[in-house]
Short mmCIF file of C-alpha atoms and ligand atoms in Angstrom, two decimals:
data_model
loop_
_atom_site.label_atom_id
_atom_site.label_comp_id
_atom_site.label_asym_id
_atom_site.label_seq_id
_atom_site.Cartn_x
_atom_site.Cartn_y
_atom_site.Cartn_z
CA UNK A 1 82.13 80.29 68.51
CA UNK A 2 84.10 80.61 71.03
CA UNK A 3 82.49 83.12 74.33
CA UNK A 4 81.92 83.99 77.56
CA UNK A 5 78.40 83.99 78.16
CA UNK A 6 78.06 86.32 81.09
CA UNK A 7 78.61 89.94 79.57
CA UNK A 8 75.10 90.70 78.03
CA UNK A 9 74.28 92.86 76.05
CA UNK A 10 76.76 91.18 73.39
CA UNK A 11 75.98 87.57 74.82
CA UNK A 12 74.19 85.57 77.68
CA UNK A 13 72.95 82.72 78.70
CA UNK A 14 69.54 81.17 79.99
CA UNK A 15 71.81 78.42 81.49
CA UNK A 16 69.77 76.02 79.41
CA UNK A 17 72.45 75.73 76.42
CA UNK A 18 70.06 78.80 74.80
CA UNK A 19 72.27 81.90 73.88
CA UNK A 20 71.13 85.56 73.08
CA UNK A 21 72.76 88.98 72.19
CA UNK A 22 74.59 91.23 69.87
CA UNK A 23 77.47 88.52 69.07
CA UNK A 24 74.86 85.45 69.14
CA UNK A 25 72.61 86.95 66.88
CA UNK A 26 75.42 88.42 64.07
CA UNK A 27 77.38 85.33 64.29
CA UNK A 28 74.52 83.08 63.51
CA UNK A 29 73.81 85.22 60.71
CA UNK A 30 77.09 84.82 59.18
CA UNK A 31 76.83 81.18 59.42
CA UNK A 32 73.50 80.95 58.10
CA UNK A 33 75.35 83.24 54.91
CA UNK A 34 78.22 80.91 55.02
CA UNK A 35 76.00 77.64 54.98
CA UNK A 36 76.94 76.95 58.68
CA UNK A 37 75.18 75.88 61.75
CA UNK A 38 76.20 78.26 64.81
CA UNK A 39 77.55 76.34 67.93
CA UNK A 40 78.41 78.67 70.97
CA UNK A 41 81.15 77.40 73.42
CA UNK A 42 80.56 79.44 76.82
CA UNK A 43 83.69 79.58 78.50
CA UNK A 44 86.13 82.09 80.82
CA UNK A 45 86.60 84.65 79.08
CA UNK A 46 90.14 84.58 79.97
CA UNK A 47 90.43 81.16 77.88
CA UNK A 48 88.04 83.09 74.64
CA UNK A 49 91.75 83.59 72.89
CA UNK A 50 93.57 80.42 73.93
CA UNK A 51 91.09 78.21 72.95
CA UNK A 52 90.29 79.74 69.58
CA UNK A 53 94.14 79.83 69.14
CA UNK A 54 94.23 76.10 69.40
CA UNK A 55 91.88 75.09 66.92
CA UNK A 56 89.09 74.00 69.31
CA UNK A 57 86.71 76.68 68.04
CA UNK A 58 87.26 78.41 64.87
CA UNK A 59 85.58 81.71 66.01
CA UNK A 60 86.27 84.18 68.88
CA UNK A 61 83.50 86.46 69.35
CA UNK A 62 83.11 88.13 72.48
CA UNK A 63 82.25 91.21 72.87
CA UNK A 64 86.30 91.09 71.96
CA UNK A 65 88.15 94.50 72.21
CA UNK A 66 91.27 94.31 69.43
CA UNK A 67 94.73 94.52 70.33
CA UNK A 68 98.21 94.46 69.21
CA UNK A 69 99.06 91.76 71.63
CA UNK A 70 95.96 89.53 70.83
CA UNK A 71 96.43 90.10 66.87
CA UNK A 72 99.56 87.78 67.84
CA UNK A 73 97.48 85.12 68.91
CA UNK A 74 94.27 85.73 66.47
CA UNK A 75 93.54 87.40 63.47
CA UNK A 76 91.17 89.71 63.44
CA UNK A 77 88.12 90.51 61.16
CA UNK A 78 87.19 93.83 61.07
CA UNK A 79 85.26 95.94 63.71
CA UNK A 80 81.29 95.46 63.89
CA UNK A 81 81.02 97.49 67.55
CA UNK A 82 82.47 99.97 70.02
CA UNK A 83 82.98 99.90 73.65
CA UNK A 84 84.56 101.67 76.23
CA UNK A 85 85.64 100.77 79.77
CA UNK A 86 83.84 102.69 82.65
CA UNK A 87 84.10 102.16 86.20
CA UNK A 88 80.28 100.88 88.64
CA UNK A 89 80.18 102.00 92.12
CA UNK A 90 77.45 102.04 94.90
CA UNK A 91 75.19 104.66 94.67
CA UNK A 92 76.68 106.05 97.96
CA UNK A 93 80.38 105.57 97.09
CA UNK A 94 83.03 107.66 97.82
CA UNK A 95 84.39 106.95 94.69
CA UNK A 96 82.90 109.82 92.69
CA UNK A 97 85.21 109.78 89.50
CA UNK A 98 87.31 107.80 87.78
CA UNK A 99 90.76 110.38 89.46
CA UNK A 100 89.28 108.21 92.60
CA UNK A 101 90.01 104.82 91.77
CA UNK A 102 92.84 105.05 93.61
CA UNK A 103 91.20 105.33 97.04
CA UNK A 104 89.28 101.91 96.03
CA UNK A 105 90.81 98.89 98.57
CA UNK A 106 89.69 96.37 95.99
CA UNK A 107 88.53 96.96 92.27
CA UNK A 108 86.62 93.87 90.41
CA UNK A 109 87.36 93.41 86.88
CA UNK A 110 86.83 90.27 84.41
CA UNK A 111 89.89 88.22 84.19
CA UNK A 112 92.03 88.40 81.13
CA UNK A 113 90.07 91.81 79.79
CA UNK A 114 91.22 94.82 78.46
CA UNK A 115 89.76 96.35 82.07
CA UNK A 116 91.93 94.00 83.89
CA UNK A 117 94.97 94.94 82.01
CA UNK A 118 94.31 98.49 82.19
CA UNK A 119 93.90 98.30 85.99
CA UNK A 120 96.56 95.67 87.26
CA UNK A 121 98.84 97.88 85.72
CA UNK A 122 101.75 99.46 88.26
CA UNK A 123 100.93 103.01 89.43
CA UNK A 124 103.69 104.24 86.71
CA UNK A 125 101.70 103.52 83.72
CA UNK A 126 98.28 104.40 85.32
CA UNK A 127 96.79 101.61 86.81
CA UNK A 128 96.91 100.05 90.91
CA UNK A 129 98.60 96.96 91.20
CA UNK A 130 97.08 94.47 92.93
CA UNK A 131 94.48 96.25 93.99
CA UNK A 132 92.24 94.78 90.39
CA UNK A 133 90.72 91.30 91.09
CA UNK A 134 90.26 89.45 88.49
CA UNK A 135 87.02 86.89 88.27
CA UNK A 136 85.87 84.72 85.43
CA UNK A 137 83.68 86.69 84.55
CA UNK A 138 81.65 90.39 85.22
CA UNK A 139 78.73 89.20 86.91
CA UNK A 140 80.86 87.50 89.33
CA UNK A 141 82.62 90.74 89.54
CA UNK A 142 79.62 92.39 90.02
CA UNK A 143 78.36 89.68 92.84
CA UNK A 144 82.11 90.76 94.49
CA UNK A 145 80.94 94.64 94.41
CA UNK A 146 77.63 93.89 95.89
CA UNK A 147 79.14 91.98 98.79
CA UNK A 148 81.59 94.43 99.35
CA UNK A 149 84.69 92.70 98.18
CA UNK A 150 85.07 95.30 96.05
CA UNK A 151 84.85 99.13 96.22
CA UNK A 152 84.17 99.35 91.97
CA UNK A 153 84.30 97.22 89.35
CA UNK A 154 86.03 97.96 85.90
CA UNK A 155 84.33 96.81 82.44
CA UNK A 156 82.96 97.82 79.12
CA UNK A 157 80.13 100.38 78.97
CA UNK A 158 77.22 98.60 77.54
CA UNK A 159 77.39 95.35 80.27
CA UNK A 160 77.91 97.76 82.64
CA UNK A 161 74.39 99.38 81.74
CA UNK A 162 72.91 95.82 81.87
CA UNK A 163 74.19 95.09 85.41
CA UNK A 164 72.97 98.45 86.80
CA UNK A 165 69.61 97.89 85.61
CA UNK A 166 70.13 94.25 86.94
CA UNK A 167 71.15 95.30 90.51
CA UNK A 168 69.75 97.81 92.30
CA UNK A 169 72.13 101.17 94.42
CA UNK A 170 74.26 100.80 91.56
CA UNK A 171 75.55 103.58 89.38
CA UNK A 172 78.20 104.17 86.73
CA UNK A 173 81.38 106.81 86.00
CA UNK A 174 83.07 107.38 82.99
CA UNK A 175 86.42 106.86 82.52
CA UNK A 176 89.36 108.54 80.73
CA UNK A 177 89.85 105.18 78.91
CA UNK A 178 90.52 105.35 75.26
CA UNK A 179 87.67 104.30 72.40
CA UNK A 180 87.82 100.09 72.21
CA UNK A 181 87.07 97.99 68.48
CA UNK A 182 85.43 95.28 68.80
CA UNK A 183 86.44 92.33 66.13
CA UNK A 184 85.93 88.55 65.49
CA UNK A 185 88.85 86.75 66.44
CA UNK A 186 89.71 83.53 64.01
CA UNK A 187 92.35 81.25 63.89
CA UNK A 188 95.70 82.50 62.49
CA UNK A 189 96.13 79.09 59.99
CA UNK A 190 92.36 79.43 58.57
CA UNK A 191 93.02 83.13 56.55
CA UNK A 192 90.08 81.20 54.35
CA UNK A 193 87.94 81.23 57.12
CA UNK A 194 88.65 85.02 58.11
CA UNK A 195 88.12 86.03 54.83
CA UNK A 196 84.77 84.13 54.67
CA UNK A 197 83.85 85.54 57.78
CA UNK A 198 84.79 89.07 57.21
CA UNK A 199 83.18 89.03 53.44
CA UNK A 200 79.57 87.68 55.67
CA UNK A 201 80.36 90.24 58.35
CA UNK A 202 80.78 93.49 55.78
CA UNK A 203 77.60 92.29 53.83
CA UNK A 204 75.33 92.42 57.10
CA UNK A 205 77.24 96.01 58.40
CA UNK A 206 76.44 97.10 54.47
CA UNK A 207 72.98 96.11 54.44
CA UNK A 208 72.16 97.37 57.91
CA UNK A 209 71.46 94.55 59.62
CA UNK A 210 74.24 95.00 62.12
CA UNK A 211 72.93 98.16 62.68
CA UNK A 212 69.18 96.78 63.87
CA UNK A 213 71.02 93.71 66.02
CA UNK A 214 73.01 96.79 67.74
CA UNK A 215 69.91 99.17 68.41
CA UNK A 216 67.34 96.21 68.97
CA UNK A 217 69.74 95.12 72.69
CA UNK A 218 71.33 99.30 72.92
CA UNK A 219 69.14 102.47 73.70
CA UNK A 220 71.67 104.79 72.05
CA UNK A 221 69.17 107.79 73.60
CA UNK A 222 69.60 106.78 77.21
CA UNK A 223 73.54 106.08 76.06
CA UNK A 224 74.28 109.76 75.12
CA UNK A 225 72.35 110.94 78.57
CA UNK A 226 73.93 108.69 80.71
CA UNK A 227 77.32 110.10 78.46
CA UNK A 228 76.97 113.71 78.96
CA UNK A 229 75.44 113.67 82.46
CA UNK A 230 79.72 112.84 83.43
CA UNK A 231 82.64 115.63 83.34
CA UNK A 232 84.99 113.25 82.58
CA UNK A 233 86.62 113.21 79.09
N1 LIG B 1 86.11 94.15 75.62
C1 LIG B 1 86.82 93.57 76.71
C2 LIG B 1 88.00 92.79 76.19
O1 LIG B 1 88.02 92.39 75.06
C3 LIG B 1 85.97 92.68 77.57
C4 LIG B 1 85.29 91.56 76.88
C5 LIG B 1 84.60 90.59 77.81
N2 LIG B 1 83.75 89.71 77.09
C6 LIG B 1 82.98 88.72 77.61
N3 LIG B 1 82.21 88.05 76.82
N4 LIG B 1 83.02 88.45 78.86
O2 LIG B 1 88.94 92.55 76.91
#
């Protein structure tokens, strides 16, 4: 399995070669259904795709938002998760919405990401430029918005929880972002494997054992507070 290690709830690291989350604990049950031993590769995330892609690791799971320019690269199995981007800020930021994003000098995003993309977009289609940094990954991003480097930082809702309640005068906006999937990503020439994997996959979602991974790391009360205490839509 190919990851990122650094975007927990979905997956972390104890920098000991020990993984937990969402995607460590789902994936290892679908090997344990497919007769497998689960081996987690922590890498960029910006290399998740790439590597997968090349055979070096036959899964991709990642807290991975589907899209039609990645399904080029990677098939997909179908979606076990939602996510949506949203936007931290220092509890004292002028930045009081996501409308402005566009005073920020400097916005922090994860290299590679679907927040990335949406934000080093031009102006035109809605994003600002060069104004998104991209690191490797969010708690480097994070680190950047601490220091000051960066007047927000862009990335999916759920890490973005886990880094507030990780670093203190930090709070979080919504943004008008659309609804994200996430999928396991698999090598285009092993359709056996996908198929394996997705069979496994639909068995634990069926059975609810997705389900309990999901609520056992996400407190879907303090989710729909933190979700209607915003105006934006
Ligand atoms: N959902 C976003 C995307 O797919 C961000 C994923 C970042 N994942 C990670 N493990 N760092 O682009």
């Amino acid at each position: 399995m190919a990851t990122n290690a650094a975007f927990p709830p979905y997956e972390s690291t104890d920098g000991n070669g020990n993984y937990s989350g969402i995607d460590v604990e789902i994936a290892t049950k679908i090997a344990e259904k497919l007769g497998l031993k689960l081996v987690v590769d922590d890498m960029d995330f910006s290399s998740v795709i790439t590597s997968v892609q090349g055979g070096k690791e036959d899964i991709a799971m990642a807290g991975l938002t589907v899209t039609d320019e990645r399904k080029k690269n990677v098939d997909f199995t179908d979606s076990y998760a939602t996510g949506v981007q949203s936007i931290i800020v220092k509890e004292d930021s002028d930045i009081k919405s996501a409308d402005d994003l566009s005073k920020a000098s400097a916005i922090g995003c994860q290299e590679g990401t679907t927040g990335y993309i949406y934000c080093s977009a031009s102006e035109d289609d809605g994003g600002y430029g060069d104004k998104a940094i991209g690191y490797a990954n969010g708690a480097q991003a994070v680190q950047a918005l601490m220091q000051g480097k960066v007047d927000a930082v862009v990335i999916d809702n759920n890490p973005a929880k886990e880094y507030v309640k990780a670093n203190e005068g930090l709070k979080i906006l919504d943004t008008p972002y659309v609804q994200e999937d996430y999928a396991i990503g698999v090598n285009k020439k092993n359709p056996g494997l996908r198929d394996a994997v997705n069979k496994a996959l639909n068995e634990l979602i069926s059975d609810g054992t997705v389900q309990q991974i999901l609520d056992k790391y996400i407190n879907t009360d303090a989710d729909s507070e933190a979700v209607s205490s915003s105006s934006a839509q």
